[in-house]
Amino acid sequence: MIIITETIINRQIGYQILNDETNENTLISYTSHNVNLDGQTYLIMYNKDMEIIPDAFNFLNFHLSDKSYNTRHKSALALKLLHSYEEIFGKMLQELDKNELRNLKLFIKGMSISGRELRLESDTIRSNATTNSYLGIYRQYLSYLGEENAWLSEKTSNSFYYNTPGEPSYSMESYKANEKTGKSGELKRYISVEEFKRIIKTIRSNYTLREELIVRLMYESGLRIGEVLGLTFEDLTVIEEKENIIPVGFIRNRYTDKPFQLAKTCLSINNKEQYKQREYITKGLGFQTFVVPSDLFDSIDIYINNSHNIAKEKYEANYNFDNRADSVTEEFDDEANYYIFINSYGRPLSQASWNKILRDILQKSNISVDKGSRKNNLNHRFRHGFAMFNVKYLKCSELELMNRMRHSSIDSITSYFNPTLQDQLQIKTEYVDSLYKEFEELHLGGNWY
């Protein structure tokens, strides 16, 4: 019997391989470390002899150079697991057959691998969703190496999602090797219209215009908190369309952005030369847009005029050094562009500071807050609320909602069409009330009581 035991080696996950017949004991260890050089963060992977793995280094730092650090870090975790599996079983990813690929998935999950005289003892259990994301990284890695595994790359036949009549069908495809993830039972928590009214009332009684603007951008325009905190002067403008003046906002990343100011679905910026690339000025890749309600647009202008003038007077050094943002349009220059939302010292408002404020606002508004839980991100409740308002009140279809939420896949918005238990109760009650209105004789009564 061969026993594979997950263990900690050099403060990272490794494996101990014990052959109980020969008593041979082997350690398998792949580690990754960050190295900062000239303002860039490089991810370096080593084997157990602390030798750099060149292919992994080039893939993580050059092939994925336009991706965020979090994406590259996740890729490093996946590759460490892959290299461990390849060394344990003596076979490269591109050589795995269908059954061996199944074993790789079990290895990723931390589950026992059947059909062999071995036992896997793992403390780390990974979900099907994580397994699928790792498989996606492996496909990218093989493509980068100029290799392929037919079983890993095999796709299902195209299926089509048909929406309401008159709308185009939406093509979906998936990989046969991917695990089923299922659908969540109930929609994540969201801010209802009544809750939003209470929040605005709380803010206007206890806080400032800044707090109202932030929650309104998330609730009325569907922005993520990082997208809000990363907004600069030049990101808000007006455009003319069919003789109408429409306030719009641009979501994009800059070299000057802090990690809490990043837009997760836009091109990551590692150097300023990327501003000149076609990808950066391509909608849906380098930037995204959103419509800003006119009164909200005007209120942001009032906030900028008041708060920024005070910051420039009281904390000029902080404001000009810490709050300055790169300008990426011809209309602005570097001397004029600044991040919109600032703290009381003239620096960009951080997400950590904002999270404390938001938690206090919700508690004052009698809205439940989960302590120590990340399952219901407080900021994201507003974005969920934006989605549900579009579904419940504006009767938005799946494809329309996908576009308004700026998602690339329709799978990511299906939960908004899965009502909560409270919503189901409301729908059922409204249905029964309307039924009784049409057929009064259906009311229970008579000799039953």
Coordinates of C-alpha atoms in Angstrom, one line a residue:
M1 CA 0.0 0.0 0.0
I2 CA 1.2 3.4 -0.9
I3 CA 0.1 6.2 1.4
I4 CA 0.1 9.8 0.2
T5 CA -0.2 12.2 3.1
E6 CA -0.7 15.9 2.8
T7 CA 1.8 17.7 5.0
I8 CA 3.4 21.1 5.5
I9 CA 6.9 21.6 4.0
N10 CA 8.6 24.9 4.0
R11 CA 5.3 26.4 5.3
Q12 CA 3.5 25.3 2.2
I13 CA 1.5 22.2 1.3
G14 CA 3.5 19.2 0.2
Y15 CA 3.2 15.5 0.3
Q16 CA 4.8 12.5 2.0
I17 CA 4.8 9.3 0.0
L18 CA 5.1 6.1 2.1
N19 CA 5.5 2.6 0.7
D20 CA 4.5 0.5 3.6
E21 CA 6.0 -2.6 2.0
T22 CA 9.5 -1.2 1.4
N23 CA 9.2 1.4 4.1
E24 CA 10.5 3.9 1.6
N25 CA 9.6 7.5 2.5
T26 CA 9.7 10.3 -0.1
L27 CA 8.8 14.0 0.2
I28 CA 7.2 15.9 -2.7
S29 CA 7.4 19.7 -2.3
Y30 CA 6.7 22.6 -4.7
T31 CA 6.7 26.1 -3.3
S32 CA 6.0 29.6 -4.6
H33 CA 7.4 32.9 -3.4
N34 CA 7.0 36.5 -4.2
V35 CA 9.9 38.7 -5.3
N36 CA 9.5 42.4 -5.7
L37 CA 11.8 44.0 -8.3
D38 CA 11.6 47.5 -9.8
G39 CA 8.0 47.8 -8.6
Q40 CA 6.9 44.5 -10.1
T41 CA 5.9 41.4 -8.1
Y42 CA 7.2 38.2 -9.6
L43 CA 5.9 34.7 -8.6
I44 CA 8.7 32.1 -8.5
M45 CA 8.0 28.4 -8.2
Y46 CA 10.6 26.0 -6.8
N47 CA 10.9 22.2 -6.5
K48 CA 12.0 20.5 -3.3
D49 CA 15.7 21.2 -4.2
M50 CA 14.8 25.0 -4.4
E51 CA 15.4 25.0 -8.2
I52 CA 13.3 27.4 -10.2
I53 CA 10.9 25.9 -12.6
P54 CA 11.4 28.0 -15.8
D55 CA 8.1 27.1 -17.6
A56 CA 6.1 27.9 -14.5
F57 CA 8.0 31.2 -14.0
N58 CA 7.5 32.4 -17.6
F59 CA 3.8 31.4 -17.6
L60 CA 3.0 33.1 -14.3
N61 CA 5.0 36.3 -14.9
F62 CA 4.9 36.9 -18.6
H63 CA 2.1 34.9 -20.2
L64 CA -0.3 36.1 -17.4
S65 CA 1.3 39.5 -17.1
D66 CA -1.9 41.3 -17.9
K67 CA -3.8 39.5 -15.1
S68 CA -4.2 40.6 -11.6
Y69 CA -1.9 39.4 -8.8
N70 CA -4.7 37.3 -7.3
T71 CA -5.2 35.5 -10.6
R72 CA -1.5 34.7 -10.9
H73 CA -1.4 33.6 -7.3
K74 CA -4.3 31.2 -7.8
S75 CA -2.6 29.9 -11.0
A76 CA 0.6 29.3 -8.9
L77 CA -1.5 27.2 -6.4
A78 CA -2.9 25.2 -9.2
L79 CA 0.5 24.5 -10.8
K80 CA 2.0 23.4 -7.5
L81 CA -0.7 20.8 -7.2
L82 CA -0.2 19.7 -10.8
H83 CA 3.5 19.3 -10.5
S84 CA 3.1 17.4 -7.3
Y85 CA 0.6 15.0 -9.0
E86 CA 3.0 14.6 -12.0
E87 CA 5.9 13.7 -9.8
I88 CA 3.9 11.3 -7.5
F89 CA 2.4 9.3 -10.4
G90 CA 5.3 9.8 -12.9
K91 CA 3.2 11.1 -15.8
M92 CA 2.9 14.5 -17.4
L93 CA -0.5 16.2 -17.8
Q94 CA -0.5 15.9 -21.6
E95 CA 0.0 12.1 -21.3
L96 CA -2.9 11.4 -18.9
D97 CA -5.7 9.2 -20.2
K98 CA -9.4 9.6 -19.3
N99 CA -9.2 7.6 -16.1
E100 CA -5.9 9.3 -15.0
L101 CA -7.5 12.7 -15.6
R102 CA -10.3 11.5 -13.3
N103 CA -7.7 10.7 -10.7
L104 CA -6.2 14.1 -11.1
K105 CA -9.5 15.7 -10.3
L106 CA -9.9 13.5 -7.2
F107 CA -6.3 14.5 -6.1
I108 CA -7.3 18.2 -6.5
K109 CA -10.4 17.7 -4.4
G110 CA -8.4 15.9 -1.7
M111 CA -10.5 12.7 -2.1
S112 CA -9.4 9.0 -2.2
I113 CA -8.2 7.7 -5.6
S114 CA -9.9 4.3 -6.2
G115 CA -8.6 1.5 -8.3
R116 CA -5.0 1.6 -7.1
E117 CA -3.3 0.3 -4.1
L118 CA -2.8 3.7 -2.5
R119 CA -4.5 5.9 0.0
L120 CA -4.6 9.7 0.0
E121 CA -4.8 11.5 3.4
S122 CA -5.6 15.1 2.9
D123 CA -6.8 17.9 5.2
T124 CA -7.6 20.2 2.3
I125 CA -10.9 19.6 0.6
R126 CA -11.6 21.6 -2.6
S127 CA -15.0 22.2 -4.2
N128 CA -16.1 21.2 -7.7
A129 CA -16.0 24.9 -8.6
T130 CA -12.3 25.2 -7.5
T131 CA -11.5 22.0 -9.3
N132 CA -13.0 23.4 -12.5
S133 CA -11.0 26.7 -12.2
Y134 CA -7.8 24.7 -11.7
L135 CA -8.6 22.6 -14.8
G136 CA -9.0 25.9 -16.7
I137 CA -5.6 27.0 -15.6
Y138 CA -4.1 23.7 -16.7
R139 CA -5.6 24.2 -20.2
Q140 CA -4.0 27.6 -20.4
Y141 CA -0.7 26.2 -19.2
L142 CA -0.7 23.4 -21.8
S143 CA -1.6 25.9 -24.5
Y144 CA 1.3 28.1 -23.4
L145 CA 3.6 25.0 -23.6
G146 CA 2.3 24.1 -27.1
E147 CA 0.9 20.9 -25.7
E148 CA -2.6 19.5 -25.3
N149 CA -4.5 16.8 -23.5
A150 CA -7.4 15.7 -25.7
W151 CA -9.5 14.5 -22.7
L152 CA -9.0 17.8 -20.8
S153 CA -9.8 19.9 -23.9
E154 CA -12.8 18.0 -25.1
K155 CA -16.0 20.1 -25.2
T156 CA -19.6 19.1 -25.1
S157 CA -21.7 19.8 -28.1
N158 CA -23.1 23.3 -28.3
S159 CA -26.3 23.9 -26.4
F160 CA -28.4 27.0 -26.7
Y161 CA -30.3 29.0 -24.2
Y162 CA -33.5 30.4 -25.6
N163 CA -34.9 33.6 -24.0
T164 CA -38.2 35.3 -24.7
P165 CA -39.5 35.4 -28.3
G166 CA -37.8 37.9 -30.5
E167 CA -34.5 37.8 -28.6
P168 CA -31.4 36.0 -29.9
S169 CA -30.4 32.6 -28.5
Y170 CA -27.3 32.5 -26.2
S171 CA -24.8 29.8 -27.1
M172 CA -23.1 28.0 -24.2
E173 CA -20.5 25.2 -24.2
S174 CA -18.6 23.5 -21.5
Y175 CA -15.8 21.0 -21.1
K176 CA -16.6 17.3 -20.6
A177 CA -13.9 17.0 -17.9
N178 CA -15.4 19.7 -15.8
E179 CA -17.3 18.7 -12.6
K180 CA -20.9 19.6 -12.1
T181 CA -21.3 22.5 -9.7
G182 CA -25.1 22.6 -9.4
K183 CA -27.1 25.7 -8.5
S184 CA -27.3 27.4 -5.2
G185 CA -30.5 26.8 -3.4
E186 CA -31.4 30.3 -2.5
L187 CA -30.3 33.7 -3.7
K188 CA -27.6 35.5 -1.7
R189 CA -28.8 38.3 0.5
Y190 CA -29.6 41.5 -1.2
I191 CA -30.7 45.0 -0.2
S192 CA -34.4 45.3 -0.8
V193 CA -36.1 48.6 -1.8
E194 CA -37.4 49.1 1.8
E195 CA -34.0 48.4 3.3
F196 CA -32.4 50.9 0.9
K197 CA -34.8 53.5 2.0
R198 CA -33.8 52.9 5.6
I199 CA -30.1 53.0 4.7
I200 CA -30.5 56.4 2.9
K201 CA -32.5 57.7 5.9
T202 CA -29.7 56.6 8.3
I203 CA -27.0 58.1 6.2
R204 CA -28.8 61.5 5.9
S205 CA -29.2 61.6 9.7
N206 CA -25.7 60.4 10.7
Y207 CA -23.2 60.6 7.9
T208 CA -22.2 62.7 4.9
L209 CA -22.9 63.0 1.2
R210 CA -19.9 60.7 0.5
E211 CA -21.6 57.7 2.1
E212 CA -24.8 58.2 0.2
L213 CA -23.0 58.5 -3.1
I214 CA -21.1 55.2 -2.6
V215 CA -24.2 53.2 -1.7
R216 CA -26.2 54.7 -4.6
L217 CA -23.5 53.9 -7.1
M218 CA -23.6 50.3 -6.0
Y219 CA -27.4 50.1 -5.7
E220 CA -28.5 52.3 -8.6
S221 CA -25.6 51.6 -11.1
G222 CA -24.6 48.1 -10.0
L223 CA -21.0 48.9 -9.3
R224 CA -18.7 46.7 -7.2
I225 CA -17.0 48.5 -4.3
G226 CA -13.5 48.3 -5.9
E227 CA -15.0 49.9 -9.0
V228 CA -16.5 52.7 -6.9
L229 CA -13.3 53.4 -5.0
G230 CA -11.2 53.4 -8.2
L231 CA -13.3 56.2 -9.9
T232 CA -11.5 59.3 -10.9
F233 CA -12.5 62.7 -12.2
E234 CA -12.0 61.7 -15.8
D235 CA -14.2 58.6 -15.4
L236 CA -17.4 60.6 -15.1
T237 CA -18.6 62.5 -18.2
V238 CA -21.6 63.1 -20.4
I239 CA -22.2 62.0 -23.9
E240 CA -24.7 63.1 -26.5
E241 CA -27.0 60.5 -28.1
K242 CA -30.0 61.4 -30.3
E243 CA -30.0 65.0 -28.9
N244 CA -30.0 63.7 -25.3
I245 CA -27.3 64.4 -22.8
I246 CA -26.5 61.1 -20.9
P247 CA -24.2 61.0 -17.8
V248 CA -22.0 58.0 -18.0
G249 CA -19.1 56.5 -16.0
F250 CA -16.1 54.6 -17.2
I251 CA -14.7 51.6 -15.3
R252 CA -11.0 50.9 -15.9
N253 CA -7.8 50.1 -14.1
R254 CA -4.7 52.4 -13.7
Y255 CA -1.1 51.8 -12.7
T256 CA -1.7 54.1 -9.8
D257 CA -4.6 52.1 -8.4
K258 CA -4.3 50.4 -5.0
P259 CA -5.4 46.8 -4.7
F260 CA -8.8 47.9 -3.2
Q261 CA -9.4 50.2 -6.2
L262 CA -9.2 47.5 -8.9
A263 CA -11.9 46.6 -11.4
K264 CA -11.9 42.8 -11.4
T265 CA -13.3 42.4 -15.0
C266 CA -11.0 45.0 -16.7
L267 CA -7.5 44.6 -18.0
S268 CA -4.9 44.6 -15.3
I269 CA -2.2 47.3 -15.6
N270 CA 1.4 46.4 -14.7
N271 CA 3.1 49.4 -16.5
K272 CA 1.9 52.7 -18.0
E273 CA 2.8 51.6 -21.5
Q274 CA -0.3 49.5 -21.5
Y275 CA -2.4 52.7 -21.8
K276 CA -1.3 52.8 -25.4
Q277 CA -2.4 49.3 -26.3
R278 CA -5.5 48.6 -28.3
E279 CA -6.8 46.3 -25.6
Y280 CA -6.9 49.1 -23.1
I281 CA -9.2 51.2 -25.2
T282 CA -11.4 48.3 -26.2
K283 CA -14.8 48.3 -24.5
G284 CA -15.4 45.1 -22.6
L285 CA -11.7 44.3 -22.3
G286 CA -9.9 47.5 -21.2
F287 CA -12.9 49.4 -19.9
Q288 CA -16.6 49.2 -19.2
T289 CA -19.3 51.8 -19.0
F290 CA -22.4 52.4 -16.9
V291 CA -25.2 55.0 -16.9
V292 CA -25.3 57.4 -13.9
P293 CA -28.7 58.8 -12.9
S294 CA -28.7 62.6 -13.5
D295 CA -29.3 63.6 -9.9
L296 CA -26.5 61.2 -8.7
F297 CA -24.1 62.7 -11.3
D298 CA -24.9 66.2 -10.0
S299 CA -24.5 65.1 -6.4
I300 CA -21.0 63.7 -7.1
D301 CA -20.1 67.0 -8.6
I302 CA -21.2 68.8 -5.5
Y303 CA -19.2 66.4 -3.3
I304 CA -16.0 66.9 -5.4
N305 CA -16.3 70.7 -5.2
N306 CA -16.8 70.7 -1.4
S307 CA -14.6 67.8 -0.1
H308 CA -11.7 68.1 -2.5
N309 CA -11.3 71.9 -2.0
I310 CA -11.1 71.3 1.8
A311 CA -8.6 68.5 1.3
K312 CA -6.4 70.6 -0.9
E313 CA -6.3 73.4 1.7
K314 CA -5.8 71.3 4.8
Y315 CA -3.8 68.3 3.5
E316 CA -2.2 69.5 0.3
A317 CA 0.8 67.1 0.4
N318 CA -1.5 64.1 1.0
Y319 CA -3.9 65.1 -1.6
N320 CA -1.4 65.9 -4.4
F321 CA 0.9 62.9 -3.7
D322 CA -1.4 60.1 -2.5
N323 CA -4.7 60.9 -4.2
R324 CA -3.3 61.7 -7.7
A325 CA -4.4 59.2 -10.4
D326 CA -2.9 58.6 -13.8
S327 CA -4.8 60.3 -16.6
V328 CA -5.6 58.0 -19.5
T329 CA -7.7 60.4 -21.7
E330 CA -6.7 63.4 -23.8
E331 CA -9.2 65.6 -21.9
F332 CA -7.3 65.4 -18.7
D333 CA -3.6 65.6 -17.7
D334 CA -1.8 64.1 -14.7
E335 CA -2.0 67.4 -12.7
A336 CA -5.9 67.4 -12.9
N337 CA -7.0 63.8 -12.3
Y338 CA -7.7 62.5 -8.8
Y339 CA -9.6 59.7 -7.1
I340 CA -13.1 60.9 -6.3
F341 CA -13.7 59.3 -2.9
I342 CA -11.3 60.4 -0.2
N343 CA -10.8 60.1 3.5
S344 CA -10.7 63.0 6.0
Y345 CA -6.9 63.3 5.4
G346 CA -7.1 63.8 1.7
R347 CA -6.0 60.3 0.7
P348 CA -8.1 57.7 -1.2
L349 CA -10.8 56.1 0.9
S350 CA -9.7 52.5 1.6
Q351 CA -12.0 49.6 1.5
A352 CA -11.0 48.6 5.0
S353 CA -12.2 52.0 6.3
W354 CA -15.3 51.9 4.2
N355 CA -16.2 48.4 5.4
K356 CA -16.3 49.6 9.0
I357 CA -18.5 52.5 8.0
L358 CA -20.9 50.3 6.1
R359 CA -21.2 47.8 8.9
D360 CA -22.2 50.6 11.2
I361 CA -24.7 52.0 8.7
L362 CA -26.4 48.6 8.3
Q363 CA -26.6 48.1 12.0
K364 CA -28.1 51.5 12.6
S365 CA -30.6 50.7 9.8
N366 CA -31.6 47.4 11.6
I367 CA -30.3 45.3 8.8
S368 CA -28.6 42.0 9.9
V369 CA -24.9 41.7 9.6
D370 CA -23.1 38.3 9.7
K371 CA -20.2 38.4 12.1
G372 CA -17.0 36.7 10.9
S373 CA -18.7 35.5 7.6
R374 CA -17.7 36.3 4.1
K375 CA -20.6 34.3 2.5
N376 CA -22.7 37.5 2.3
N377 CA -20.3 40.3 1.4
L378 CA -21.9 43.4 2.8
N379 CA -20.9 45.6 -0.2
H380 CA -22.1 43.0 -2.7
R381 CA -25.6 43.0 -1.2
F382 CA -26.1 46.3 -3.0
R383 CA -25.1 44.9 -6.3
H384 CA -27.4 42.0 -5.7
G385 CA -30.1 44.5 -4.9
F386 CA -29.4 46.3 -8.2
A387 CA -29.9 43.0 -10.0
M388 CA -33.1 42.1 -8.1
F389 CA -34.6 45.5 -8.7
N390 CA -34.1 45.0 -12.4
V391 CA -35.7 41.5 -12.2
K392 CA -38.6 42.2 -9.9
Y393 CA -39.6 45.7 -10.9
L394 CA -38.3 46.3 -14.4
K395 CA -39.0 42.7 -15.5
C396 CA -35.5 42.4 -17.0
S397 CA -34.8 39.3 -18.9
E398 CA -31.7 37.1 -18.4
L399 CA -29.8 38.5 -21.3
E400 CA -30.6 42.1 -20.5
L401 CA -29.5 41.5 -16.9
M402 CA -26.3 39.9 -18.0
N403 CA -25.5 43.1 -20.0
R404 CA -26.5 45.4 -17.2
M405 CA -24.4 43.5 -14.7
R406 CA -21.5 43.6 -17.1
H407 CA -21.1 39.8 -16.9
S408 CA -19.7 37.7 -19.7
S409 CA -21.6 34.5 -18.9
I410 CA -25.3 34.0 -18.4
D411 CA -24.6 31.3 -15.8
S412 CA -23.5 34.0 -13.4
I413 CA -26.9 35.7 -13.3
T414 CA -29.2 32.7 -13.1
S415 CA -29.4 32.9 -9.3
Y416 CA -31.2 36.2 -9.5
F417 CA -34.1 34.4 -11.1
N418 CA -34.2 31.9 -8.2
P419 CA -36.4 33.8 -5.6
T420 CA -35.7 33.6 -1.9
L421 CA -38.2 31.9 0.4
Q422 CA -39.5 35.3 1.4
D423 CA -40.0 36.2 -2.3
Q424 CA -41.7 32.9 -2.9
L425 CA -44.1 33.6 0.0
Q426 CA -44.9 37.0 -1.4
I427 CA -45.5 35.7 -4.9
K428 CA -47.7 32.9 -3.6
T429 CA -49.7 35.4 -1.4
E430 CA -50.2 37.8 -4.3
Y431 CA -51.3 34.9 -6.5
V432 CA -53.8 33.6 -3.9
D433 CA -55.2 37.1 -3.2
S434 CA -55.8 37.7 -7.0
L435 CA -57.4 34.3 -7.2
Y436 CA -59.8 35.1 -4.4
K437 CA -60.6 38.4 -5.9
E438 CA -61.8 36.7 -9.1
F439 CA -63.5 33.8 -7.4
E440 CA -64.7 34.8 -3.9
E441 CA -66.3 31.4 -3.4
L442 CA -62.8 29.8 -3.1
H443 CA -62.4 31.4 0.4
L444 CA -62.3 28.7 3.0
G445 CA -65.3 28.8 5.3
G446 CA -68.7 27.3 5.5
N447 CA -69.0 24.0 7.4
W448 CA -65.2 23.4 7.6
Y449 CA -65.0 25.5 10.8

